[in-house]
Amino acid sequence: MDGKVRVQTIKDEPSANPSDLESFVGYNLKRAYVIVQNDFRAILGEDGLAPRVFSALSLAVQYPNITQSALARRLGIERSGLVAIVDTLERLGYLRRALVPGDRRVQALVPTDAGKQTYARALNLVRAHEDRLFADFSATEKDTLLNLLLKIRAKEDERPRS
Amino acid sequence: MDGKVRVQTIKDEPSANPSDLESFVGYNLKRAYVIVQNDFRAILGEDGLAPRVFSALSLAVQYPNITQSALARRLGIERSGLVAIVDTLERLGYLRRALVPGDRRVQALVPTDAGKQTYARALNLVRAHEDRLFADFSATEKDTLLNLLLKIRAKEDERPRS
DNA sequence: TATTGTTATACTCTATAACTATA
DNA sequence: TATAGTTATAGAGTATAACAATA
């Protein structure tokens, strides 16, 4: 061989050959999550609600008077991390921090009318985003996927975060 | 009602009531991904390979002489972001940047013996991590999950990143 | 002592834009 | 003109540790 034969294979991209990575759930979860998240952001717009802000608003609207600690627990994040999210939602006028009679440590999150309306609109957008993105999934496939993901989520309790 | 009845519901955590979020694939993907990733890090150890470093090493070992651009494309990240990862792997002595005769812009990634051995060990750890984490999944369930995630990943081409 | 909300801080991951050297 | 690697930079997202107020 005089260098002419091998040079080509150096730059070729191996695409048929499946790598070890493709067999891992973790790797595929990550890649799939990035795709869905990017589509979420693209559809909700540049200045739209970020996924985690949407999630927090969702729970605040559905469970009015939820405390920040309870909301953080629900979202699976630290309560310190929720402060900025609630700040954002309060600054946008979508909820208020309200005093709770009986426990002055706590601040209940109360969605405003604007918050409820914005959430209703965003919810429709997010539903449309997932409907479009999973248009080629049968109802059974989507259901199976959700159930398998829930089965993974059930493991959260097994290995406590702290 | 004299305030005694309602106060209790303020602090209660609603757990039976499923929120809108639970029905979204994106939200469940994220939550599931975090659980798997945390377990990955816990098992590979504090100073072990981070997921993305493991992934890069995996492809470098399996496709020796792959270029950085090709590797970044495979991993779905920008090539600027790969620099730090390759720096790490080179610093650890797991691969070398090698000149390619014929195109002096390119640097082929060549795994060292230490890199190959470390990868072999890490691969076993990662397999053990997933085997343990998905011990309660049947072969069919795991296969179904992987196929559904791949079906999502197939959408990456539809909506180009740039 | 324990909990709630908060701040300060740092770290990881990632993207964009611009540069250089090559092609 | 286009591509490969690089740097600088900034922005999310998150965690840990500590603190004040309150229980």
XYZ file of C-alpha atoms (C1' of nucleotides) in Angstrom:
370
model
C 0.000 0.000 0.000
C 1.305 3.407 -0.941
C -0.877 5.680 1.089
C -3.546 5.979 -1.556
C -5.709 3.172 -0.278
C -5.899 3.905 3.410
C -6.185 7.657 3.352
C -9.789 7.464 2.343
C -10.912 5.453 5.326
C -9.487 8.013 7.694
C -12.064 10.620 6.851
C -15.000 8.340 6.228
C -17.722 8.477 8.796
C -18.712 5.081 10.036
C -22.482 5.076 10.055
C -23.582 1.514 9.447
C -21.531 0.128 12.311
C -23.568 0.565 15.490
C -21.407 1.724 18.382
C -21.623 0.499 21.964
C -23.368 3.730 22.867
C -26.447 2.928 20.845
C -27.298 0.038 23.150
C -27.429 2.166 26.288
C -30.703 3.505 27.589
C -28.952 6.475 29.179
C -27.354 7.653 25.965
C -30.562 7.299 23.983
C -32.576 9.007 26.701
C -30.233 11.969 26.547
C -30.313 12.258 22.791
C -34.090 11.917 22.659
C -34.556 14.432 25.451
C -32.457 17.033 23.648
C -34.563 16.668 20.520
C -37.861 17.064 22.348
C -36.583 19.950 24.415
C -35.298 21.815 21.360
C -38.658 21.432 19.670
C -40.392 22.661 22.835
C -38.277 25.808 22.864
C -38.651 26.356 19.131
C -42.427 26.226 19.348
C -42.867 28.242 22.529
C -40.677 30.913 21.009
C -37.512 32.784 21.774
C -39.080 34.693 24.650
C -41.515 31.972 25.587
C -41.560 30.020 28.785
C -38.552 27.770 29.277
C -39.451 24.166 30.040
C -38.752 24.436 33.748
C -40.669 27.719 34.038
C -43.607 26.148 32.240
C -43.439 23.173 34.584
C -43.420 25.371 37.678
C -46.311 27.457 36.371
C -48.215 24.303 35.571
C -47.998 23.009 39.123
C -48.663 26.432 40.619
C -51.853 26.761 38.566
C -53.004 23.224 39.195
C -52.179 23.246 42.879
C -52.800 26.819 44.023
C -51.268 27.694 47.386
C -48.538 25.096 46.981
C -45.433 26.086 48.925
C -42.051 26.565 47.279
C -40.556 23.610 49.095
C -43.383 21.333 47.993
C -43.121 22.587 44.434
C -39.371 22.011 44.344
C -39.862 18.500 45.702
C -42.438 17.831 43.005
C -40.133 19.081 40.281
C -37.213 17.098 41.637
C -34.968 20.115 42.153
C -33.506 21.837 45.190
C -35.613 24.547 46.752
C -32.744 27.000 46.337
C -33.000 26.483 42.602
C -36.685 27.245 42.572
C -36.209 30.781 43.854
C -35.086 32.136 40.471
C -37.939 30.376 38.705
C -40.541 31.824 41.062
C -38.840 35.225 40.758
C -39.303 34.994 37.001
C -42.952 34.005 37.252
C -43.631 36.743 39.786
C -41.848 39.323 37.645
C -43.995 38.261 34.681
C -47.054 38.770 36.860
C -48.132 35.133 36.656
C -48.148 34.431 40.381
C -47.738 36.005 43.793
C -45.947 34.869 46.938
C -48.636 34.994 49.596
C -48.378 34.774 53.358
C -49.974 31.765 54.954
C -51.768 32.308 58.246
C -50.508 29.796 60.757
C -46.943 29.370 59.503
C -44.979 32.486 58.811
C -42.035 30.629 57.328
C -44.088 29.550 54.360
C -44.998 31.439 51.223
C -47.859 30.002 49.242
C -47.752 30.465 45.480
C -50.943 31.988 44.162
C -51.436 32.140 40.387
C -52.877 35.387 39.046
C -55.556 35.594 36.375
C -52.843 36.472 33.875
C -50.917 33.428 35.034
C -53.888 31.147 34.558
C -54.600 32.542 31.115
C -50.994 32.349 30.024
C -50.778 28.805 31.289
C -53.907 27.808 29.361
C -52.405 29.202 26.161
C -48.992 27.646 26.809
C -50.588 24.313 27.605
C -52.242 24.313 24.199
C -48.935 25.159 22.546
C -47.122 22.385 24.380
C -49.842 19.895 23.529
C -49.632 20.918 19.874
C -45.844 20.590 20.011
C -46.019 17.036 21.318
C -48.907 16.089 19.028
C -46.933 17.238 16.025
C -43.654 15.751 17.161
C -45.215 12.376 17.935
C -47.623 12.348 15.025
C -46.018 9.160 13.756
C -46.476 7.431 17.104
C -49.601 5.321 17.571
C -51.622 5.854 20.715
C -50.271 2.553 21.970
C -46.680 3.509 21.262
C -46.999 6.799 23.078
C -48.713 5.118 25.974
C -46.048 2.433 26.153
C -43.322 5.043 26.080
C -44.912 7.035 28.893
C -45.346 3.925 31.004
C -41.751 2.835 30.503
C -40.518 6.296 31.434
C -42.707 6.213 34.530
C -41.188 2.873 35.398
C -37.786 4.532 35.353
C -39.076 7.460 37.383
C -40.321 5.026 40.007
C -36.669 4.309 40.801
C -36.174 7.815 42.125
C -37.281 6.766 45.587
C -34.863 3.835 45.681
C -31.714 5.953 45.517
C -32.375 9.066 47.594
C -30.851 12.250 46.266
C -29.371 13.368 49.566
C -65.993 27.484 57.877
C -63.927 29.260 60.460
C -60.411 28.842 59.123
C -59.814 25.564 60.859
C -60.964 23.430 57.972
C -59.125 24.962 55.053
C -55.775 25.657 56.614
C -54.837 22.046 56.408
C -55.222 21.782 52.644
C -52.775 24.597 52.121
C -49.781 22.611 53.229
C -50.881 19.211 51.975
C -48.983 17.868 49.056
C -51.259 16.744 46.287
C -49.899 13.399 45.193
C -52.846 11.393 43.937
C -53.999 14.071 41.515
C -51.946 13.660 38.320
C -50.835 16.996 36.939
C -50.804 18.002 33.279
C -47.046 17.526 33.291
C -47.281 13.793 33.817
C -48.857 13.348 30.410
C -46.001 14.960 28.513
C -43.270 12.871 26.965
C -40.776 15.702 27.299
C -41.249 16.097 31.025
C -41.013 12.369 31.653
C -37.967 12.052 29.399
C -36.212 14.715 31.420
C -37.055 13.189 34.783
C -36.062 9.701 33.625
C -32.841 10.974 32.098
C -31.796 12.668 35.339
C -32.304 9.441 37.284
C -30.254 7.349 34.866
C -27.514 9.955 34.632
C -27.227 10.264 38.412
C -26.880 6.512 38.709
C -24.254 6.522 35.960
C -22.186 9.104 37.849
C -22.676 7.377 41.189
C -21.398 4.075 39.835
C -18.515 5.416 37.774
C -17.386 7.330 40.825
C -16.621 10.860 41.841
C -13.517 11.045 39.685
C -14.784 8.663 37.047
C -15.543 9.482 33.459
C -18.457 11.855 33.004
C -21.126 10.586 30.611
C -20.027 12.764 27.740
C -16.352 11.898 28.238
C -17.241 8.225 28.288
C -19.242 8.677 25.086
C -16.392 10.424 23.321
C -13.907 7.786 24.445
C -16.277 5.079 23.294
C -16.445 6.445 19.770
C -12.717 7.200 19.671
C -11.914 3.614 20.622
C -14.466 2.077 18.316
C -13.632 4.299 15.374
C -9.916 4.996 15.656
C -8.694 7.901 13.559
C -12.065 9.595 13.655
C -11.699 13.368 13.304
C -12.939 15.801 15.929
C -15.566 17.216 13.589
C -16.909 13.790 12.770
C -16.956 12.844 16.434
C -18.804 16.019 17.395
C -21.350 15.374 14.654
C -21.850 11.840 15.957
C -22.358 13.046 19.497
C -24.734 15.756 18.379
C -22.699 18.615 19.818
C -20.781 21.539 18.331
C -17.161 20.876 17.474
C -16.115 23.780 19.709
C -17.606 21.916 22.608
C -15.630 18.798 21.838
C -12.280 20.513 22.348
C -12.481 20.414 26.145
C -13.565 16.790 26.090
C -10.653 15.763 23.877
C -8.330 17.877 26.028
C -9.490 15.890 29.047
C -9.002 12.546 27.342
C -5.584 13.559 26.073
C -4.563 14.825 29.513
C -5.631 11.496 30.987
C -3.458 9.778 28.394
C -6.364 7.966 26.783
C -5.873 9.307 23.274
C -3.612 11.391 21.075
C -4.310 13.994 18.456
C -2.470 12.725 15.413
C -1.633 14.456 12.161
C -3.259 13.066 9.065
C -1.137 12.925 5.915
C -3.025 14.543 3.094
C -5.022 17.116 5.049
C -3.170 19.199 7.569
C -6.316 20.830 8.927
C -7.450 17.550 10.408
C -6.432 15.852 13.617
C -7.276 12.183 13.905
C -8.024 10.866 17.367
C -5.926 7.825 18.179
C -6.748 5.880 21.368
C -3.757 4.762 23.412
C -3.425 1.341 25.011
C -4.338 2.941 28.337
C -7.366 4.467 26.663
C -8.491 1.132 25.284
C -8.021 -0.595 28.620
C -9.796 2.139 30.545
C -12.629 2.058 28.072
C -12.979 -1.709 28.418
C -13.226 -1.364 32.189
C -15.613 1.590 32.009
C -17.769 -0.243 29.497
C -18.196 -3.083 31.972
C -19.106 -0.634 34.722
C -21.660 1.109 32.546
C -23.173 -2.183 31.473
C -23.396 -3.255 35.114
C -24.992 0.088 35.964
C -27.709 -0.318 33.354
C -28.203 -4.009 34.084
C -28.756 -3.227 37.738
C -30.910 -0.175 37.133
C -33.118 -1.987 34.625
C -33.151 -5.315 36.419
C -36.932 -5.101 36.709
C -37.328 -4.534 32.969
C -37.966 -7.560 30.805
C -35.850 -7.977 27.690
C -38.889 -6.979 25.667
C -39.512 -3.864 27.713
C -35.926 -2.696 27.396
C -35.967 -3.416 23.687
C -39.234 -1.559 23.241
C -37.900 1.401 25.167
C -34.733 1.555 23.069
C -36.724 1.347 19.855
C -39.113 4.098 20.904
C -36.195 6.330 21.869
C -34.584 5.617 18.514
C -37.835 6.593 16.840
C -37.572 9.960 18.558
C -33.926 10.258 17.598
C -34.852 9.694 13.982
C -36.535 13.114 14.087
C -33.210 14.839 14.521
C -32.732 15.014 10.771
C -36.148 16.585 10.210
C -35.408 19.758 12.151
C -31.786 20.661 11.422
C -29.874 22.201 14.306
C -28.439 25.068 12.346
C -33.562 21.020 66.599
C -35.876 21.190 62.189
C -37.894 23.647 58.274
C -38.727 27.635 54.814
C -37.080 30.727 51.925
C -33.044 32.940 50.519
C -28.265 34.215 49.004
C -23.630 33.307 47.497
C -21.032 30.527 44.946
C -19.266 27.272 41.770
C -19.509 23.796 38.387
C -21.168 21.381 34.195
C -22.921 21.561 29.708
C -23.715 23.918 25.731
C -23.988 27.420 22.001
C -22.375 31.444 19.153
C -19.012 34.129 17.082
C -14.678 34.979 15.596
C -9.934 33.620 14.585
C -5.949 30.621 12.095
C -4.409 27.469 9.090
C -5.357 24.978 5.725
C -7.954 23.257 1.539
C -14.921 30.165 -0.426
C -15.272 26.352 2.683
C -13.622 23.357 6.414
C -10.982 21.802 10.908
C -9.640 23.010 15.100
C -9.441 26.484 18.471
C -10.487 30.343 21.720
C -13.351 33.610 24.119
C -17.464 34.305 25.943
C -21.979 33.928 27.728
C -26.031 31.707 29.250
C -28.784 27.908 31.151
C -29.414 24.672 34.766
C -28.142 22.739 38.865
C -26.026 21.732 43.458
C -23.922 22.798 48.057
C -23.360 25.460 52.020
C -24.634 28.841 54.914
C -27.877 32.244 56.956
C -32.216 34.494 59.173
C -36.764 33.806 60.513
C -39.832 30.792 62.314
C -41.626 26.469 64.129
